[in-house]
mmCIF file of C-alpha atoms in Angstrom:
data_model
loop_
_atom_site.group_PDB
_atom_site.id
_atom_site.type_symbol
_atom_site.label_atom_id
_atom_site.label_comp_id
_atom_site.label_asym_id
_atom_site.label_seq_id
_atom_site.Cartn_x
_atom_site.Cartn_y
_atom_site.Cartn_z
ATOM 1 C CA MET P 1 -31.922 -55.276 -33.739
ATOM 2 C CA GLU P 2 -29.408 -54.040 -36.290
ATOM 3 C CA THR P 3 -29.743 -50.687 -38.153
ATOM 4 C CA VAL P 4 -29.694 -50.931 -41.930
ATOM 5 C CA VAL P 5 -28.007 -48.082 -43.735
ATOM 6 C CA VAL P 6 -29.005 -47.605 -47.407
ATOM 7 C CA SER P 7 -26.702 -45.580 -49.551
ATOM 8 C CA ARG P 8 -26.389 -44.871 -53.249
ATOM 9 C CA CYS P 9 -23.584 -46.627 -55.201
ATOM 10 C CA SER P 10 -22.937 -45.863 -58.846
ATOM 11 C CA GLY P 11 -20.206 -48.579 -59.096
ATOM 12 C CA VAL P 12 -19.871 -52.268 -58.068
ATOM 13 C CA LEU P 13 -20.453 -53.639 -54.536
ATOM 14 C CA LEU P 14 -17.498 -55.680 -53.383
ATOM 15 C CA PRO P 15 -16.387 -57.061 -50.082
ATOM 16 C CA PRO P 16 -13.809 -55.023 -48.315
ATOM 17 C CA SER P 17 -11.107 -57.541 -49.052
ATOM 18 C CA LEU P 18 -11.605 -56.974 -52.736
ATOM 19 C CA ALA P 19 -12.415 -53.219 -52.700
ATOM 20 C CA GLY P 20 -8.845 -52.305 -53.585
ATOM 21 C CA LEU P 21 -8.958 -54.369 -56.798
ATOM 22 C CA ARG P 22 -9.470 -52.800 -60.163
ATOM 23 C CA ARG P 23 -11.188 -54.364 -63.202
ATOM 24 C CA GLY P 24 -8.834 -56.512 -65.157
ATOM 25 C CA SER P 25 -6.257 -56.887 -62.319
ATOM 26 C CA ALA P 26 -5.285 -60.349 -61.012
ATOM 27 C CA PRO P 27 -6.194 -61.320 -57.446
ATOM 28 C CA PRO P 28 -3.224 -61.344 -54.963
ATOM 29 C CA SER P 29 -1.500 -64.658 -54.556
ATOM 30 C CA SER P 30 -2.123 -64.537 -50.796
ATOM 31 C CA LEU P 31 -5.864 -64.607 -51.338
ATOM 32 C CA PRO P 32 -7.229 -68.174 -50.939
ATOM 33 C CA LEU P 33 -9.257 -69.132 -54.006
ATOM 34 C CA ARG P 34 -10.716 -72.450 -52.670
ATOM 35 C CA PRO P 35 -14.216 -72.250 -51.183
ATOM 36 C CA ARG P 36 -14.369 -72.076 -47.429
ATOM 37 C CA TRP P 37 -16.943 -74.281 -45.765
ATOM 38 C CA GLY P 38 -18.640 -73.593 -42.565
ATOM 39 C CA ARG P 39 -20.357 -70.512 -41.131
ATOM 40 C CA ARG P 40 -19.815 -67.357 -43.167
ATOM 41 C CA ARG P 41 -19.160 -64.235 -41.361
ATOM 42 C CA GLN P 42 -21.361 -61.385 -42.315
ATOM 43 C CA GLY P 43 -19.109 -58.672 -43.791
ATOM 44 C CA ASN P 44 -19.488 -55.129 -45.005
ATOM 45 C CA LEU P 45 -19.804 -54.354 -48.694
ATOM 46 C CA ALA P 46 -17.644 -51.641 -50.235
ATOM 47 C CA CYS P 47 -18.635 -49.525 -53.245
ATOM 48 C CA VAL P 48 -16.099 -49.364 -55.999
ATOM 49 C CA ALA P 49 -16.696 -47.040 -58.906
ATOM 50 C CA PRO P 50 -15.828 -48.319 -62.502
ATOM 51 C CA PRO P 51 -12.579 -47.069 -63.813
ATOM 52 C CA ASP P 52 -14.111 -44.778 -66.418
ATOM 53 C CA SER P 53 -16.748 -43.179 -64.168
ATOM 54 C CA ALA P 54 -16.454 -40.214 -61.806
ATOM 55 C CA GLU P 55 -15.945 -40.653 -58.065
ATOM 56 C CA PRO P 56 -19.162 -41.721 -56.246
ATOM 57 C CA ARG P 57 -21.273 -39.034 -54.829
ATOM 58 C CA THR P 58 -22.587 -38.940 -51.331
ATOM 59 C CA ASP P 59 -26.217 -38.667 -50.472
ATOM 60 C CA GLU P 60 -25.687 -34.983 -49.621
ATOM 61 C CA GLN P 61 -24.027 -34.196 -52.917
ATOM 62 C CA VAL P 62 -26.954 -35.952 -54.763
ATOM 63 C CA VAL P 63 -29.546 -33.972 -52.887
ATOM 64 C CA LYS P 64 -27.717 -30.624 -53.610
ATOM 65 C CA ALA P 65 -27.512 -31.599 -57.381
ATOM 66 C CA ASP P 66 -31.229 -32.216 -57.474
ATOM 67 C CA SER P 67 -31.973 -29.073 -55.650
ATOM 68 C CA SER P 68 -29.851 -27.084 -58.149
ATOM 69 C CA LYS P 69 -31.805 -28.640 -61.087
ATOM 70 C CA GLU P 70 -35.132 -27.644 -59.558
ATOM 71 C CA GLU P 71 -33.954 -24.070 -58.842
ATOM 72 C CA ALA P 72 -32.654 -23.768 -62.485
ATOM 73 C CA GLN P 73 -35.994 -24.972 -63.817
ATOM 74 C CA THR P 74 -38.013 -22.635 -61.541
ATOM 75 C CA SER P 75 -35.827 -19.619 -62.558
ATOM 76 C CA SER P 76 -36.275 -20.490 -66.266
ATOM 77 C CA THR P 77 -40.003 -20.610 -65.898
ATOM 78 C CA SER P 78 -40.125 -17.439 -63.983
ATOM 79 C CA GLN P 79 -38.143 -15.545 -66.643
ATOM 80 C CA ASP P 80 -40.455 -16.933 -69.301
ATOM 81 C CA ALA P 81 -43.470 -15.828 -67.392
ATOM 82 C CA GLY P 82 -41.995 -12.323 -66.960
ATOM 83 C CA LEU P 83 -41.558 -11.800 -70.750
ATOM 84 C CA PRO P 84 -44.393 -10.007 -72.596
ATOM 85 C CA ALA P 85 -46.524 -12.133 -74.911
ATOM 86 C CA LEU P 86 -45.498 -11.699 -78.502
ATOM 87 C CA PRO P 87 -48.335 -10.478 -80.810
ATOM 88 C CA ASN P 88 -49.831 -13.167 -82.921
ATOM 89 C CA LYS P 89 -50.027 -12.959 -86.783
ATOM 90 C CA ASP P 90 -53.734 -11.985 -86.814
ATOM 91 C CA LEU P 91 -53.001 -8.853 -84.679
ATOM 92 C CA ASN P 92 -50.132 -7.919 -86.942
ATOM 93 C CA ARG P 93 -52.399 -8.254 -90.032
ATOM 94 C CA ARG P 94 -55.055 -6.048 -88.442
ATOM 95 C CA VAL P 95 -52.553 -3.344 -87.473
ATOM 96 C CA ALA P 96 -51.005 -3.284 -91.023
ATOM 97 C CA LEU P 97 -54.556 -3.144 -92.515
ATOM 98 C CA LEU P 98 -55.534 -0.247 -90.289
ATOM 99 C CA SER P 99 -52.424 1.623 -91.063
ATOM 100 C CA THR P 100 -52.912 1.127 -94.842
ATOM 101 C CA LEU P 101 -56.515 2.391 -94.683
ATOM 102 C CA GLY P 102 -55.404 5.435 -92.561
ATOM 103 C CA ALA P 103 -52.654 6.281 -95.086
ATOM 104 C CA VAL P 104 -55.081 5.921 -98.033
ATOM 105 C CA ALA P 105 -57.630 8.065 -96.285
ATOM 106 C CA LEU P 106 -55.118 10.844 -95.539
ATOM 107 C CA PHE P 107 -53.807 10.748 -99.166
ATOM 108 C CA ALA P 108 -57.282 10.961 -100.582
ATOM 109 C CA SER P 109 -58.187 13.836 -98.332
ATOM 110 C CA GLN P 110 -55.098 15.785 -99.414
ATOM 111 C CA ARG P 111 -55.521 15.080 -103.085
ATOM 112 C CA LEU P 112 -59.247 15.793 -103.290
ATOM 113 C CA ASP P 113 -59.280 18.639 -100.882
ATOM 114 C CA LEU P 114 -62.591 17.428 -99.397
ATOM 115 C CA GLY P 115 -64.711 20.410 -98.176
ATOM 116 C CA GLN P 116 -62.061 22.921 -99.364
ATOM 117 C CA PRO P 117 -62.428 25.522 -102.105
ATOM 118 C CA SER P 118 -60.611 24.520 -105.364
ATOM 119 C CA LEU P 119 -59.241 26.167 -108.404
ATOM 120 C CA LYS P 120 -62.574 25.604 -110.132
ATOM 121 C CA ASP P 121 -64.221 27.694 -107.426
ATOM 122 C CA LEU P 122 -61.674 30.525 -107.938
ATOM 123 C CA ALA P 123 -62.141 30.319 -111.710
ATOM 124 C CA ALA P 124 -65.904 30.415 -111.352
ATOM 125 C CA ASN P 125 -65.839 33.561 -109.160
ATOM 126 C CA ALA P 126 -63.092 35.317 -111.262
ATOM 127 C CA VAL P 127 -63.675 38.693 -112.891
ATOM 128 C CA PRO P 128 -62.940 38.623 -116.759
ATOM 129 C CA TYR P 129 -59.568 40.141 -117.469
ATOM 130 C CA GLU P 130 -60.929 42.848 -119.902
ATOM 131 C CA GLU P 131 -63.526 43.872 -117.373
ATOM 132 C CA ALA P 132 -61.019 44.208 -114.559
ATOM 133 C CA LEU P 133 -58.878 46.582 -116.615
ATOM 134 C CA SER P 134 -61.815 48.978 -117.211
ATOM 135 C CA ASN P 135 -63.838 49.070 -113.941
ATOM 136 C CA GLY P 136 -61.468 51.328 -112.032
ATOM 137 C CA LYS P 137 -60.512 48.873 -109.280
ATOM 138 C CA PRO P 138 -57.151 47.504 -108.377
ATOM 139 C CA THR P 139 -56.596 43.963 -109.668
ATOM 140 C CA VAL P 140 -54.910 40.709 -108.648
ATOM 141 C CA VAL P 141 -54.126 38.416 -111.599
ATOM 142 C CA GLU P 142 -53.295 34.787 -110.886
ATOM 143 C CA PHE P 143 -51.717 32.799 -113.652
ATOM 144 C CA TYR P 144 -52.356 29.074 -112.847
ATOM 145 C CA ALA P 145 -52.886 25.560 -114.300
ATOM 146 C CA ASP P 146 -55.072 22.677 -113.277
ATOM 147 C CA TRP P 147 -52.102 20.423 -113.009
ATOM 148 C CA CYS P 148 -50.190 22.785 -110.694
ATOM 149 C CA GLU P 149 -49.714 21.258 -107.275
ATOM 150 C CA VAL P 150 -48.847 24.521 -105.598
ATOM 151 C CA CYS P 151 -51.878 26.309 -107.141
ATOM 152 C CA ARG P 152 -54.197 23.691 -105.783
ATOM 153 C CA GLU P 153 -52.578 23.824 -102.339
ATOM 154 C CA LEU P 154 -52.922 27.699 -102.131
ATOM 155 C CA ALA P 155 -56.541 27.797 -103.495
ATOM 156 C CA PRO P 156 -58.242 27.622 -100.099
ATOM 157 C CA ASP P 157 -56.271 30.592 -98.722
ATOM 158 C CA ILE P 158 -56.704 32.637 -101.877
ATOM 159 C CA TYR P 159 -60.472 32.024 -101.790
ATOM 160 C CA LYS P 160 -60.723 33.307 -98.163
ATOM 161 C CA VAL P 161 -58.930 36.541 -99.047
ATOM 162 C CA GLU P 162 -61.040 36.918 -102.150
ATOM 163 C CA GLN P 163 -64.243 36.530 -100.264
ATOM 164 C CA GLN P 164 -63.151 39.289 -97.872
ATOM 165 C CA TYR P 165 -62.006 41.795 -100.474
ATOM 166 C CA LYS P 166 -63.876 41.033 -103.713
ATOM 167 C CA ASP P 167 -65.953 44.300 -103.425
ATOM 168 C CA ARG P 168 -62.861 46.467 -103.574
ATOM 169 C CA VAL P 169 -60.411 44.356 -105.493
ATOM 170 C CA ASN P 170 -60.737 42.474 -108.842
ATOM 171 C CA PHE P 171 -59.580 38.792 -108.810
ATOM 172 C CA VAL P 172 -58.580 37.410 -112.189
ATOM 173 C CA MET P 173 -57.717 33.867 -113.133
ATOM 174 C CA LEU P 174 -55.698 33.176 -116.313
ATOM 175 C CA ASN P 175 -55.038 29.574 -117.227
ATOM 176 C CA VAL P 176 -51.562 29.250 -118.798
ATOM 177 C CA ASP P 177 -52.781 26.233 -120.797
ATOM 178 C CA ASN P 178 -55.018 28.490 -122.728
ATOM 179 C CA THR P 179 -53.160 29.890 -125.847
ATOM 180 C CA LYS P 180 -55.387 32.964 -125.657
ATOM 181 C CA TRP P 181 -53.008 34.440 -122.975
ATOM 182 C CA GLU P 182 -49.674 34.056 -124.722
ATOM 183 C CA GLN P 183 -49.296 37.852 -124.870
ATOM 184 C CA GLU P 184 -50.137 38.343 -121.131
ATOM 185 C CA LEU P 185 -47.642 35.551 -120.193
ATOM 186 C CA ASP P 186 -44.883 37.494 -122.039
ATOM 187 C CA GLU P 187 -45.960 40.811 -120.738
ATOM 188 C CA PHE P 188 -45.906 39.731 -117.107
ATOM 189 C CA GLY P 189 -42.867 37.567 -117.481
ATOM 190 C CA VAL P 190 -44.483 34.397 -116.270
ATOM 191 C CA GLU P 191 -41.979 31.626 -115.806
ATOM 192 C CA GLY P 192 -43.427 29.780 -112.792
ATOM 193 C CA ILE P 193 -46.883 29.362 -111.385
ATOM 194 C CA PRO P 194 -48.878 30.307 -109.481
ATOM 195 C CA HIS P 195 -47.858 33.821 -110.467
ATOM 196 C CA PHE P 196 -49.718 36.676 -108.748
ATOM 197 C CA ALA P 197 -49.476 40.095 -110.445
ATOM 198 C CA PHE P 198 -50.729 43.094 -108.356
ATOM 199 C CA LEU P 199 -52.061 45.982 -110.472
ATOM 200 C CA ASP P 200 -53.159 49.456 -109.317
ATOM 201 C CA LYS P 201 -56.635 50.854 -110.512
ATOM 202 C CA GLU P 202 -54.976 52.162 -113.675
ATOM 203 C CA GLY P 203 -53.737 48.634 -114.593
ATOM 204 C CA ASN P 204 -50.055 49.294 -113.773
ATOM 205 C CA GLU P 205 -48.200 46.394 -112.150
ATOM 206 C CA GLU P 206 -46.884 47.273 -108.628
ATOM 207 C CA GLY P 207 -45.273 43.867 -108.053
ATOM 208 C CA ASN P 208 -45.630 40.158 -108.166
ATOM 209 C CA VAL P 209 -45.445 37.061 -105.967
ATOM 210 C CA VAL P 210 -44.525 33.666 -107.313
ATOM 211 C CA GLY P 211 -44.907 30.234 -105.816
ATOM 212 C CA ARG P 212 -45.716 28.899 -102.314
ATOM 213 C CA LEU P 213 -45.403 31.638 -99.790
ATOM 214 C CA PRO P 214 -47.056 32.437 -96.494
ATOM 215 C CA LYS P 215 -50.682 33.491 -96.721
ATOM 216 C CA GLN P 216 -49.788 36.723 -94.961
ATOM 217 C CA TYR P 217 -47.782 37.883 -97.938
ATOM 218 C CA PHE P 218 -50.738 37.652 -100.255
ATOM 219 C CA LEU P 219 -53.089 39.125 -97.784
ATOM 220 C CA GLU P 220 -50.833 42.187 -96.991
ATOM 221 C CA ASN P 221 -50.489 42.928 -100.702
ATOM 222 C CA VAL P 222 -54.223 42.798 -101.237
ATOM 223 C CA VAL P 223 -54.834 45.098 -98.221
ATOM 224 C CA ALA P 224 -52.350 47.599 -99.673
ATOM 225 C CA LEU P 225 -54.280 47.527 -103.044
ATOM 226 C CA ALA P 226 -57.640 47.939 -101.320
ATOM 227 C CA SER P 227 -56.334 50.820 -99.288
ATOM 228 C CA GLY P 228 -54.878 52.660 -102.298
ATOM 229 C CA ASP P 229 -51.287 52.488 -100.981
ATOM 230 C CA PRO P 230 -48.696 53.514 -103.714
ATOM 231 C CA LYS P 231 -46.583 50.400 -103.006
ATOM 232 C CA ILE P 232 -47.315 46.827 -101.836
ATOM 233 C CA PRO P 233 -45.173 45.424 -99.050
ATOM 234 C CA HIS P 234 -44.036 42.285 -100.982
ATOM 235 C CA ALA P 235 -43.305 43.413 -104.501
ATOM 236 C CA ARG P 236 -40.719 40.697 -105.676
ATOM 237 C CA VAL P 237 -40.993 37.448 -103.804
ATOM 238 C CA VAL P 238 -40.422 33.969 -105.149
ATOM 239 C CA GLY P 239 -41.208 30.627 -103.364
ATOM 240 C CA GLN P 240 -41.528 27.043 -104.529
ATOM 241 C CA PHE P 241 -43.431 26.937 -107.871
ATOM 242 C CA SER P 242 -44.275 24.719 -110.815
ATOM 243 C CA SER P 243 -42.434 25.551 -114.098
ATOM 244 C CA ALA P 244 -44.576 27.260 -116.734
ATOM 245 C CA GLU P 245 -42.632 25.251 -119.379
ATOM 246 C CA SER P 246 -44.902 22.299 -118.615
ATOM 247 C CA ARG P 247 -47.795 24.159 -120.178
ATOM 248 C CA LYS P 248 -46.501 23.168 -123.703
ATOM 249 C CA VAL P 249 -47.926 19.714 -123.282
ATOM 250 C CA HIS P 250 -51.245 20.964 -121.804
ATOM 251 C CA GLN P 251 -52.095 23.779 -124.146
ATOM 252 C CA VAL P 252 -55.629 24.218 -125.328
ATOM 253 C CA ALA P 253 -57.042 26.868 -127.633
ATOM 254 C CA ASP P 254 -60.253 28.211 -126.130
ATOM 255 C CA PRO P 255 -60.748 31.958 -127.015
ATOM 256 C CA ARG P 256 -64.215 31.932 -125.407
ATOM 257 C CA SER P 257 -62.780 31.227 -121.935
ATOM 258 C CA HIS P 258 -61.505 34.007 -119.747
ATOM 259 C CA GLY P 259 -59.659 31.455 -117.616
#
């Protein structure tokens, strides 16, 4: 029994006698063209690739090529599987919404000072200026305005110190928008607010502090006044402040108010 070998051929199968011919070439003159009768001999077929094609590949080369394609596909799939999943649009929208709500809440809490003493609280507890000059106690006079950002920021710290020393020191609040205090503004040389003037029990100014400064500066000056010290530790200190010139567009005439 004969063994049949199957192979791949990408070209044209020809008998061995014609395997050397190329497409378009004439057959050699020695090749008989008439049909031959009688019993044909079984011959082998040769594979001839077309002129414009690559050389025929063996079975081993075909198997290697197929294996390379499978490995490349497997590698690509593994790399895709290892990459983290990208967030979808719904998740991005939720994150953006939460971030916006958080920012709004933080801004509102800072602007409204929820749960913190305000300038209104300080003004409500303030001692009238005329009374402070006549009751024999040292005095802290704060020149402020409702529109002053720094004044609002310092209000909680000022309130705490006031509650601790209000029995020994007068705390006065003068609103620079009130035209009633024009003379005091000139007398104390107020150019920026908040402006804190520290007066001894006779009403003489020992020094002043202007603008945003550490709470300790204000506290140490108040302690010195309450203790009757001849000098305060921070007599001329200036920090970030709001210009008093802005009061010109906010002025109101209210002689009945001490603030």
